[in-house]
Amino acid sequence: MRDQIVNSRFFKQACYIDGRWIKSNEDWIDVDNPANGDIIGRVPKFSAVQTSQAISAAAQALPAWRATSAAERSALLRCWAELMLQHADALAALMTLEQGKPLVEAKAEIVYAASYFTWFAEEAKRAYGETIPAVKPGQHIVTIKQGVGVCAAITPWNFPTSMITRKAGAALAAGCTIIVKPASATPFSALALAVLAEEAGIPSGVFNVITGNASAIAATFTASAVVTKISFTGSTKIGSQLMANAAQHIQKISLELGGNAPFIVFDDASIDKAVAGAMAAKFRNTGQTCVCVNRFLVQRAVEPEFRKKLAIAMAELILGDGFDEGVNQSALINRAAVEKVNDHINDAVAQGGQLILGGVSCPQQGGNYIEPTLIANGHSAMSVCCEETFGPLAVIIPFDKESEAIAMANDTPLGLAAYFYSDNIHRCWRVAEQLEAGMVGINESIISNASAPFGGVKSSGLGREGSKYGLDEYMEVKYLCFGS
Ligand code: SIN
């Protein structure tokens, strides 16, 4: 399988700048397979010089791109999406090889990623302005929306393709050009996307991909007066640094940062539905999503039933190489990720947590494996309740009163996603309104899709991606005042 992937035309060990494939003369970054540690290839370790070239290319391409009609941009985005779907199997295999996620999930991500292009292909046509009643006779006040200009995106390894299309789809639809810096752990999916951009006919310089030294590339983006917008998905720590640096040129910034999602199960919920939802919201991408559940808060009367049923469902998870049939839990991205989950398990057990299932890392398999783990008797002083685990660890914390659950859920500086299960409609509204999160799943655990606004409150970020709001992040409102 590896040979087939690395010999395909989608496997590029070069950056895509100004419509050209550029290799490094000096430094490279090795990329490995998290399932076994094998090096699968390398990409250029570019720095400030090449980033400045990419910025210039994006700036040069801007006037012609922003002059295209919305219908033309829409058609190109749609074509790009169709190519992704046509080659979904090859793109998914490449993603599994570098990211580790089970092939079924990788394929689902390609479909999800393409949906952002088709969504924004439509939204491009709906970037409406307004007419506003004038204040003087004969005067006319109107607004138009225009793309912000040259954009930069810094994207994560957990969703190597969809986090790019969510940003680039909106940027291109708005008439902006973009430079993407993918995570060094998963650059090949980004470069494969560039292969298809070329085939779809996206003009040179409109979509660029640069790999390399993350801090040098980010510093070049924020030091540039040409880059007008930066969009970042990643940690709160890096997001905060980027925001500070973006202040130099008052760059617009969108930040999709960490989460610490609570999942509340009330005693009036259907426990079977809550367990099914818990499995999906906790174990998608082996727990490595910003919206994955970090803390299960379960009302005491139903806690034994929920715990028992969750343990049964978790025992059926199959851990292994993402290419193997039936596997639904895969290697984590690197050893540090395994160590973090281990630390959270050890800390929870040391603080009185009861280990129900798992708790073992499996380095003997050669990859970054850790068993899905369930801990009961959790409490809010445990590290797992204060920090994002980003792995397959589920901790159950019992509670008595609704107000107690809400207080615990909100007791974090982060506010990305929250979930709860209840069959009481009054409680559903009441709790949904009180949870401090940008996204709330109510008897629903898969909340991400192109038509919905993705984003957080508090230290989880700024701005929204996807939906009609996602386009606005890449547009300015210009007010025109016509005198009499
Ligand atoms: C993320 O983990 O950042 C995003 C996942 C999603 O789109 O659901």
Coordinates of C-alpha atoms and ligand atoms in Angstrom, one line a residue:
M1 CA 0.0 0.0 0.0
R2 CA 2.8 2.4 1.0
D3 CA 4.5 2.0 -2.4
Q4 CA 1.3 2.6 -4.3
I5 CA 0.7 5.8 -2.4
V6 CA 4.2 7.2 -2.7
N7 CA 4.3 6.4 -6.4
S8 CA 1.1 8.2 -7.1
R9 CA 0.9 11.6 -8.7
F10 CA -0.6 13.0 -5.5
F11 CA 2.6 12.4 -3.5
K12 CA 4.6 15.5 -3.8
Q13 CA 7.8 16.2 -1.9
A14 CA 7.9 19.8 -3.0
C15 CA 6.1 23.0 -2.1
Y16 CA 3.5 24.6 -4.4
I17 CA 4.2 28.3 -4.8
D18 CA 3.0 30.5 -7.7
G19 CA 1.9 27.4 -9.6
R20 CA 5.3 25.8 -9.5
W21 CA 6.6 22.8 -7.5
I22 CA 9.7 23.9 -5.6
K23 CA 12.1 21.5 -3.9
S24 CA 14.6 22.4 -1.2
N25 CA 18.3 22.7 -1.9
E26 CA 19.2 22.3 1.7
D27 CA 16.9 21.4 4.6
W28 CA 14.1 18.8 4.6
I29 CA 11.5 17.6 7.1
D30 CA 11.0 13.8 7.4
V31 CA 7.4 12.7 7.7
D32 CA 6.6 9.4 9.4
N33 CA 3.8 7.0 9.7
P34 CA 2.4 7.1 13.2
A35 CA 1.3 3.5 12.9
N36 CA 4.9 2.2 12.8
G37 CA 7.3 5.1 12.8
D38 CA 8.5 4.4 9.2
I39 CA 9.6 7.5 7.3
I40 CA 7.3 7.9 4.3
G41 CA 8.9 10.8 2.7
R42 CA 10.2 14.4 3.2
V43 CA 9.1 17.9 2.4
P44 CA 11.1 21.1 2.1
K45 CA 12.0 22.9 5.4
F46 CA 11.4 26.4 4.0
S47 CA 11.7 29.5 6.1
A48 CA 11.4 33.3 5.7
V49 CA 12.8 33.7 2.2
Q50 CA 10.4 31.2 0.5
T51 CA 7.5 32.5 2.6
S52 CA 8.1 36.0 1.3
Q53 CA 8.2 34.5 -2.2
A54 CA 4.8 32.9 -1.6
I55 CA 3.4 36.1 -0.2
S56 CA 4.6 38.0 -3.3
A57 CA 3.0 35.3 -5.5
A58 CA -0.3 35.6 -3.7
A59 CA -0.2 39.4 -3.9
Q60 CA 0.5 39.3 -7.7
A61 CA -2.3 36.9 -8.3
L62 CA -4.7 38.9 -6.3
P63 CA -5.9 41.6 -8.7
A64 CA -6.9 39.2 -11.5
W65 CA -8.5 36.8 -9.0
R66 CA -10.5 39.4 -7.2
A67 CA -11.7 40.7 -10.6
T68 CA -13.2 37.3 -11.5
S69 CA -17.0 37.0 -11.1
A70 CA -18.4 35.1 -8.2
A71 CA -19.8 32.6 -10.7
E72 CA -16.3 31.9 -12.1
R73 CA -14.9 31.4 -8.6
S74 CA -17.8 29.2 -7.7
A75 CA -17.3 27.0 -10.8
L76 CA -13.6 26.5 -10.0
L77 CA -14.3 25.6 -6.4
R78 CA -16.9 23.2 -7.5
C79 CA -14.6 21.6 -10.0
W80 CA -11.9 21.3 -7.3
A81 CA -14.4 19.6 -5.0
E82 CA -15.5 17.2 -7.7
L83 CA -11.9 16.2 -8.3
M84 CA -11.4 15.5 -4.6
L85 CA -14.4 13.2 -4.6
Q86 CA -13.3 11.5 -7.7
H87 CA -9.9 10.8 -6.1
A88 CA -11.2 10.3 -2.6
D89 CA -9.7 6.8 -2.2
A90 CA -6.2 7.9 -3.1
L91 CA -6.4 11.0 -1.0
A92 CA -7.8 9.0 2.0
A93 CA -5.0 6.5 1.7
L94 CA -2.4 9.2 1.7
M95 CA -4.0 10.8 4.8
T96 CA -4.1 7.5 6.7
L97 CA -0.4 6.9 5.9
E98 CA 0.7 10.2 7.3
Q99 CA -1.9 10.9 10.0
G100 CA -2.8 7.4 11.1
K101 CA -6.6 7.7 11.2
P102 CA -8.6 4.7 10.1
L103 CA -9.1 4.6 6.4
V104 CA -12.9 4.9 6.7
E105 CA -12.5 8.1 8.7
A106 CA -9.9 9.4 6.2
K107 CA -12.4 8.9 3.4
A108 CA -15.1 10.6 5.4
E109 CA -12.8 13.5 6.0
I110 CA -12.2 13.9 2.2
V111 CA -15.9 14.1 1.6
Y112 CA -16.3 16.5 4.6
A113 CA -13.4 18.6 3.2
A114 CA -14.9 18.7 -0.3
S115 CA -18.2 19.9 1.2
Y116 CA -16.5 23.2 2.3
F117 CA -15.6 23.9 -1.3
T118 CA -19.1 23.1 -2.6
W119 CA -20.6 25.2 0.3
F120 CA -18.4 28.2 -0.4
A121 CA -18.9 27.8 -4.1
E122 CA -22.6 28.7 -3.4
E123 CA -21.9 31.3 -0.7
A124 CA -19.6 33.1 -3.2
K125 CA -22.7 34.0 -5.1
R126 CA -24.5 35.4 -2.0
A127 CA -22.0 37.9 -0.7
Y128 CA -24.8 40.5 -0.8
G129 CA -24.5 44.2 0.1
E130 CA -27.3 46.4 1.4
T131 CA -29.1 49.6 0.7
I132 CA -29.6 51.8 3.7
P133 CA -32.1 54.7 4.0
A134 CA -30.3 57.9 3.3
V135 CA -30.0 60.7 5.9
K136 CA -30.3 63.5 3.3
P137 CA -32.6 63.9 0.2
G138 CA -30.9 62.7 -2.9
Q139 CA -28.2 60.8 -1.1
H140 CA -27.8 57.0 -1.5
I141 CA -26.1 54.8 1.0
V142 CA -25.1 51.3 0.0
T143 CA -22.7 48.6 1.2
I144 CA -20.7 46.2 -0.8
K145 CA -18.6 43.3 0.4
Q146 CA -15.0 42.8 -0.9
G147 CA -12.4 40.2 -0.2
V148 CA -9.8 41.2 2.4
G149 CA -6.8 40.4 0.1
V150 CA -3.8 38.1 0.7
C151 CA -4.5 35.5 3.4
A152 CA -2.4 33.1 5.3
A153 CA -3.6 29.8 6.9
I154 CA -1.8 27.7 9.4
T155 CA -3.5 24.3 9.7
P156 CA -3.3 21.3 12.1
W157 CA -2.4 17.7 11.7
N158 CA -5.7 16.2 13.1
F159 CA -7.7 17.1 10.0
P160 CA -5.1 17.5 7.3
T161 CA -7.4 18.3 4.5
S162 CA -10.7 19.7 5.9
M163 CA -9.0 22.4 8.0
I164 CA -7.5 23.7 4.8
T165 CA -10.7 23.6 2.6
R166 CA -12.6 25.3 5.5
K167 CA -10.3 28.2 5.3
A168 CA -9.2 28.2 1.6
G169 CA -12.8 27.6 0.3
A170 CA -14.0 30.8 2.1
A171 CA -10.9 32.8 1.1
L172 CA -11.1 31.9 -2.6
A173 CA -14.9 32.4 -2.7
A174 CA -14.4 35.9 -1.3
G175 CA -11.9 36.8 -4.0
C176 CA -8.8 36.4 -1.7
T177 CA -5.6 34.5 -2.5
I178 CA -4.0 32.3 0.2
I179 CA -0.8 30.7 1.4
V180 CA -1.3 27.6 3.5
K181 CA 1.3 26.3 6.0
P182 CA 0.2 22.8 6.9
A183 CA 1.4 20.9 10.0
S184 CA 4.8 19.3 9.5
A185 CA 3.3 15.9 10.6
T186 CA 0.8 15.9 7.7
P187 CA 2.0 18.0 4.8
F188 CA 1.3 15.5 2.0
S189 CA -2.5 15.8 2.2
A190 CA -2.1 19.6 1.7
L191 CA 0.3 19.1 -1.2
A192 CA -2.2 16.6 -2.8
L193 CA -4.8 19.3 -2.5
A194 CA -2.5 21.6 -4.5
V195 CA -2.2 18.9 -7.2
L196 CA -5.9 19.0 -7.6
A197 CA -6.0 22.9 -7.4
E198 CA -3.8 22.9 -10.5
E199 CA -5.9 20.3 -12.3
A200 CA -9.1 22.2 -11.4
G201 CA -7.6 25.3 -13.1
I202 CA -7.1 27.5 -10.0
P203 CA -4.8 30.2 -11.3
S204 CA -1.1 30.3 -10.3
G205 CA -0.5 32.1 -7.0
V206 CA -4.1 31.9 -5.8
F207 CA -3.5 28.8 -3.7
N208 CA 0.0 28.2 -2.4
V209 CA 1.3 25.6 0.0
I210 CA 4.6 26.1 1.9
T211 CA 6.1 23.6 4.3
G212 CA 8.8 24.2 6.8
N213 CA 9.8 25.9 10.0
A214 CA 6.5 26.9 11.7
S215 CA 7.7 29.8 13.8
A216 CA 9.8 31.4 10.9
I217 CA 6.9 31.0 8.5
A218 CA 4.4 32.4 11.0
A219 CA 6.7 35.3 11.9
T220 CA 7.0 36.1 8.2
F221 CA 3.2 36.2 7.8
T222 CA 2.7 38.5 10.8
A223 CA 5.6 40.8 9.8
S224 CA 4.2 41.3 6.3
A225 CA 2.1 44.4 5.6
V226 CA 0.8 42.5 2.5
V227 CA -0.9 39.7 4.4
T228 CA -4.2 41.1 5.6
K229 CA -5.7 38.1 7.3
I230 CA -4.4 35.1 9.2
S231 CA -6.5 32.0 10.1
F232 CA -5.1 29.5 12.5
T233 CA -6.3 26.2 13.9
G234 CA -4.2 24.8 16.8
S235 CA -3.3 25.4 20.4
T236 CA -4.5 28.3 22.5
K237 CA -0.8 29.1 23.4
I238 CA 0.3 29.5 19.7
G239 CA -3.0 31.3 18.8
S240 CA -2.4 33.9 21.5
Q241 CA 1.2 34.5 20.2
L242 CA 0.0 34.9 16.7
M243 CA -2.7 37.3 17.7
A244 CA -0.2 39.4 19.5
N245 CA 2.1 39.4 16.5
A246 CA -0.7 40.1 14.1
A247 CA -1.2 43.4 16.0
Q248 CA 1.9 44.9 14.2
H249 CA -0.1 45.4 11.0
I250 CA -3.6 45.1 12.5
Q251 CA -4.1 41.9 10.5
K252 CA -7.5 40.3 10.8
I253 CA -7.3 37.0 12.6
S254 CA -9.5 34.0 13.0
L255 CA -8.5 31.5 15.7
E256 CA -9.9 28.0 16.2
L257 CA -8.1 26.9 19.4
G258 CA -8.3 24.2 22.0
G259 CA -11.4 22.8 23.7
N260 CA -12.3 21.1 26.9
A261 CA -15.7 19.8 25.9
P262 CA -18.1 18.7 28.6
F263 CA -20.7 16.0 27.8
I264 CA -23.6 16.1 30.3
V265 CA -26.0 13.2 30.7
F266 CA -29.1 14.1 32.7
D267 CA -31.3 11.6 34.5
D268 CA -34.1 12.2 32.0
A269 CA -32.0 11.3 29.0
S270 CA -32.2 8.2 26.9
I271 CA -29.1 6.4 28.1
D272 CA -28.7 4.3 25.0
K273 CA -28.7 7.4 22.8
A274 CA -26.3 9.1 25.2
V275 CA -23.9 6.2 25.0
A276 CA -24.0 6.1 21.2
G277 CA -23.4 9.9 21.2
A278 CA -20.6 9.6 23.7
M279 CA -18.8 7.0 21.5
A280 CA -19.0 9.2 18.5
A281 CA -18.0 12.5 20.3
K282 CA -15.2 10.9 22.3
F283 CA -13.6 8.5 19.9
R284 CA -13.7 10.2 16.5
N285 CA -10.2 10.4 15.2
T286 CA -9.1 8.4 18.3
G287 CA -10.0 11.4 20.5
Q288 CA -7.9 13.8 18.5
T289 CA -10.4 16.5 17.6
C290 CA -10.8 19.9 19.2
V291 CA -14.5 19.1 19.7
C292 CA -13.9 15.7 21.3
V293 CA -15.4 15.2 24.7
N294 CA -12.9 15.7 27.5
R295 CA -15.2 15.3 30.5
F296 CA -18.4 13.1 31.0
L297 CA -20.6 14.7 33.6
V298 CA -23.3 12.2 34.5
Q299 CA -26.2 12.6 36.9
R300 CA -25.7 10.3 39.9
A301 CA -29.0 8.3 39.4
V302 CA -28.0 7.2 35.9
E303 CA -24.2 7.0 36.3
P304 CA -24.0 3.2 36.9
E305 CA -26.1 2.4 33.8
F306 CA -24.2 4.9 31.6
R307 CA -20.8 3.7 32.9
K308 CA -21.7 0.1 32.3
K309 CA -23.0 0.7 28.8
L310 CA -20.2 2.9 27.9
A311 CA -17.7 0.3 29.0
I312 CA -19.4 -2.4 26.9
A313 CA -19.3 -0.1 23.8
M314 CA -15.7 0.8 24.4
A315 CA -14.7 -2.8 24.8
E316 CA -15.8 -3.3 21.2
L317 CA -13.4 -0.7 19.8
I318 CA -10.7 -2.1 17.6
L319 CA -7.3 -0.6 17.9
G320 CA -4.7 -1.0 15.2
D321 CA -3.2 0.2 12.0
G322 CA -5.6 2.5 10.2
F323 CA -5.3 0.5 7.0
D324 CA -6.5 -2.7 8.7
E325 CA -10.1 -3.8 8.1
G326 CA -12.4 -3.0 11.0
V327 CA -10.0 -0.8 12.9
N328 CA -11.7 2.2 14.4
Q329 CA -9.0 3.4 16.8
S330 CA -5.6 4.1 15.5
A331 CA -2.1 5.3 16.5
L332 CA -1.9 8.8 18.0
I333 CA 0.1 11.3 16.0
N334 CA 3.3 11.0 18.0
R335 CA 4.9 9.7 21.2
A336 CA 4.3 12.9 23.1
A337 CA 0.5 12.5 22.4
V338 CA 0.7 9.0 24.0
E339 CA 2.6 10.3 27.0
K340 CA 0.1 13.1 27.6
V341 CA -2.8 10.6 27.7
N342 CA -0.7 8.4 30.0
D343 CA 0.0 11.3 32.3
H344 CA -3.7 12.1 32.4
I345 CA -4.6 8.4 33.2
N346 CA -1.9 8.2 36.0
D347 CA -2.9 11.5 37.5
A348 CA -6.6 10.6 37.5
V349 CA -5.9 7.2 39.2
A350 CA -3.6 8.8 41.7
Q351 CA -6.4 11.2 42.6
G352 CA -8.9 8.5 43.3
G353 CA -10.2 7.7 39.8
Q354 CA -11.3 4.1 39.2
L355 CA -9.8 2.4 36.1
I356 CA -12.6 0.5 34.5
L357 CA -11.0 -0.3 31.1
G358 CA -7.7 0.1 29.2
G359 CA -5.0 2.2 30.6
V360 CA -2.2 0.6 28.7
S361 CA 0.1 2.1 26.0
C362 CA 1.3 -0.4 23.5
P363 CA 4.7 0.7 22.2
Q364 CA 5.5 -3.0 21.3
Q365 CA 3.3 -2.5 18.2
G366 CA 5.9 0.0 16.9
G367 CA 3.4 2.8 16.7
N368 CA 1.9 5.5 19.0
Y369 CA -0.8 3.3 20.4
I370 CA -2.7 3.6 23.6
E371 CA -5.8 1.6 24.6
P372 CA -9.2 3.3 24.8
T373 CA -9.4 4.0 28.6
L374 CA -12.4 4.5 30.9
I375 CA -12.1 6.0 34.4
A376 CA -14.9 6.5 36.8
N377 CA -15.1 8.6 40.0
G378 CA -13.5 11.6 38.3
H379 CA -13.5 15.1 39.8
S380 CA -12.6 18.5 38.6
A381 CA -9.1 18.7 40.2
M382 CA -7.8 16.0 37.8
S383 CA -5.6 17.1 34.9
V384 CA -8.0 15.5 32.4
C385 CA -10.7 18.0 33.6
C386 CA -8.4 21.0 33.2
E387 CA -6.4 20.3 30.1
E388 CA -7.4 19.0 26.6
T389 CA -6.4 15.3 26.6
F390 CA -6.6 14.8 22.8
G391 CA -6.7 11.0 23.0
P392 CA -8.9 8.0 23.8
L393 CA -9.5 8.6 27.5
A394 CA -13.0 8.9 28.9
V395 CA -13.5 10.1 32.5
I396 CA -16.9 10.1 34.2
I397 CA -17.6 12.7 36.9
P398 CA -20.9 12.2 38.8
F399 CA -23.1 15.2 39.8
D400 CA -26.3 15.7 41.6
K401 CA -28.0 19.0 40.5
E402 CA -28.3 20.6 37.1
S403 CA -26.8 23.8 38.4
E404 CA -23.8 21.8 39.6
A405 CA -23.3 20.3 36.1
I406 CA -23.5 23.7 34.4
A407 CA -21.0 25.2 36.9
M408 CA -18.5 22.3 36.3
A409 CA -19.0 22.5 32.5
N410 CA -18.2 26.2 32.5
D411 CA -15.4 26.0 34.9
T412 CA -12.7 26.2 32.2
P413 CA -11.1 29.1 30.3
L414 CA -12.0 27.2 27.1
G415 CA -15.4 27.2 25.3
L416 CA -15.4 25.4 22.0
A417 CA -18.0 22.6 22.1
A418 CA -20.3 21.2 24.7
Y419 CA -22.8 18.4 24.6
F420 CA -25.7 17.3 26.7
Y421 CA -28.5 14.6 26.6
S422 CA -31.9 15.2 28.1
D423 CA -35.5 14.5 27.0
N424 CA -36.9 17.5 28.7
I425 CA -37.4 20.4 26.3
H426 CA -37.4 23.1 29.0
R427 CA -34.1 21.8 30.3
C428 CA -32.7 21.6 26.8
W429 CA -33.3 25.4 26.2
R430 CA -32.2 26.3 29.8
V431 CA -29.0 24.4 29.7
A432 CA -28.1 25.2 26.1
E433 CA -28.4 28.9 26.9
Q434 CA -26.2 28.7 30.0
L435 CA -23.3 26.6 28.6
E436 CA -20.3 28.8 27.7
A437 CA -19.4 27.2 24.4
G438 CA -19.5 28.3 20.8
M439 CA -21.2 25.1 19.8
V440 CA -23.7 23.0 21.7
G441 CA -24.8 19.5 20.7
I442 CA -28.2 18.7 22.3
N443 CA -29.0 15.0 22.0
E444 CA -26.5 15.1 19.1
S445 CA -22.8 14.5 19.1
I446 CA -21.6 15.0 15.6
I447 CA -22.0 18.8 15.2
S448 CA -19.4 19.7 12.5
N449 CA -20.7 20.4 9.0
A450 CA -20.1 23.0 6.3
S451 CA -23.5 24.8 6.8
A452 CA -23.0 25.4 10.5
P453 CA -20.8 28.0 12.2
F454 CA -17.7 26.3 13.8
G455 CA -15.9 28.3 16.4
G456 CA -15.4 28.9 20.1
V457 CA -15.8 31.5 22.9
K458 CA -13.5 32.5 25.7
S459 CA -9.9 31.2 25.0
S460 CA -11.1 28.7 22.4
G461 CA -10.9 31.3 19.6
L462 CA -12.2 34.1 17.5
G463 CA -14.4 34.0 14.5
R464 CA -16.4 31.3 12.8
E465 CA -15.6 28.9 10.0
G466 CA -18.1 27.3 7.6
S467 CA -21.6 28.6 7.2
K468 CA -22.6 32.0 5.9
Y469 CA -20.5 33.6 8.7
G470 CA -17.3 31.8 7.5
L471 CA -17.3 33.9 4.3
D472 CA -17.6 37.2 6.2
E473 CA -14.3 36.4 7.9
Y474 CA -12.6 36.9 4.6
M475 CA -14.6 40.0 3.5
E476 CA -14.7 43.7 4.4
V477 CA -17.9 45.7 4.3
K478 CA -17.4 48.8 2.3
Y479 CA -19.9 51.7 2.7
L480 CA -20.5 53.8 -0.4
C481 CA -22.2 57.2 0.0
F482 CA -23.6 58.7 -3.2
G483 CA -24.3 62.4 -2.9
S484 CA -27.2 64.1 -4.7
Ligands
SIN1 C1 -11.0 20.3 14.9 O1 -10.7 19.4 15.6 O2 -10.3 21.3 14.9 C2 -12.1 20.3 14.0 C3 -12.9 19.1 13.8 C4 -14.1 19.3 13.1 O3 -14.3 19.9 12.1 O4 -15.1 18.7 13.6

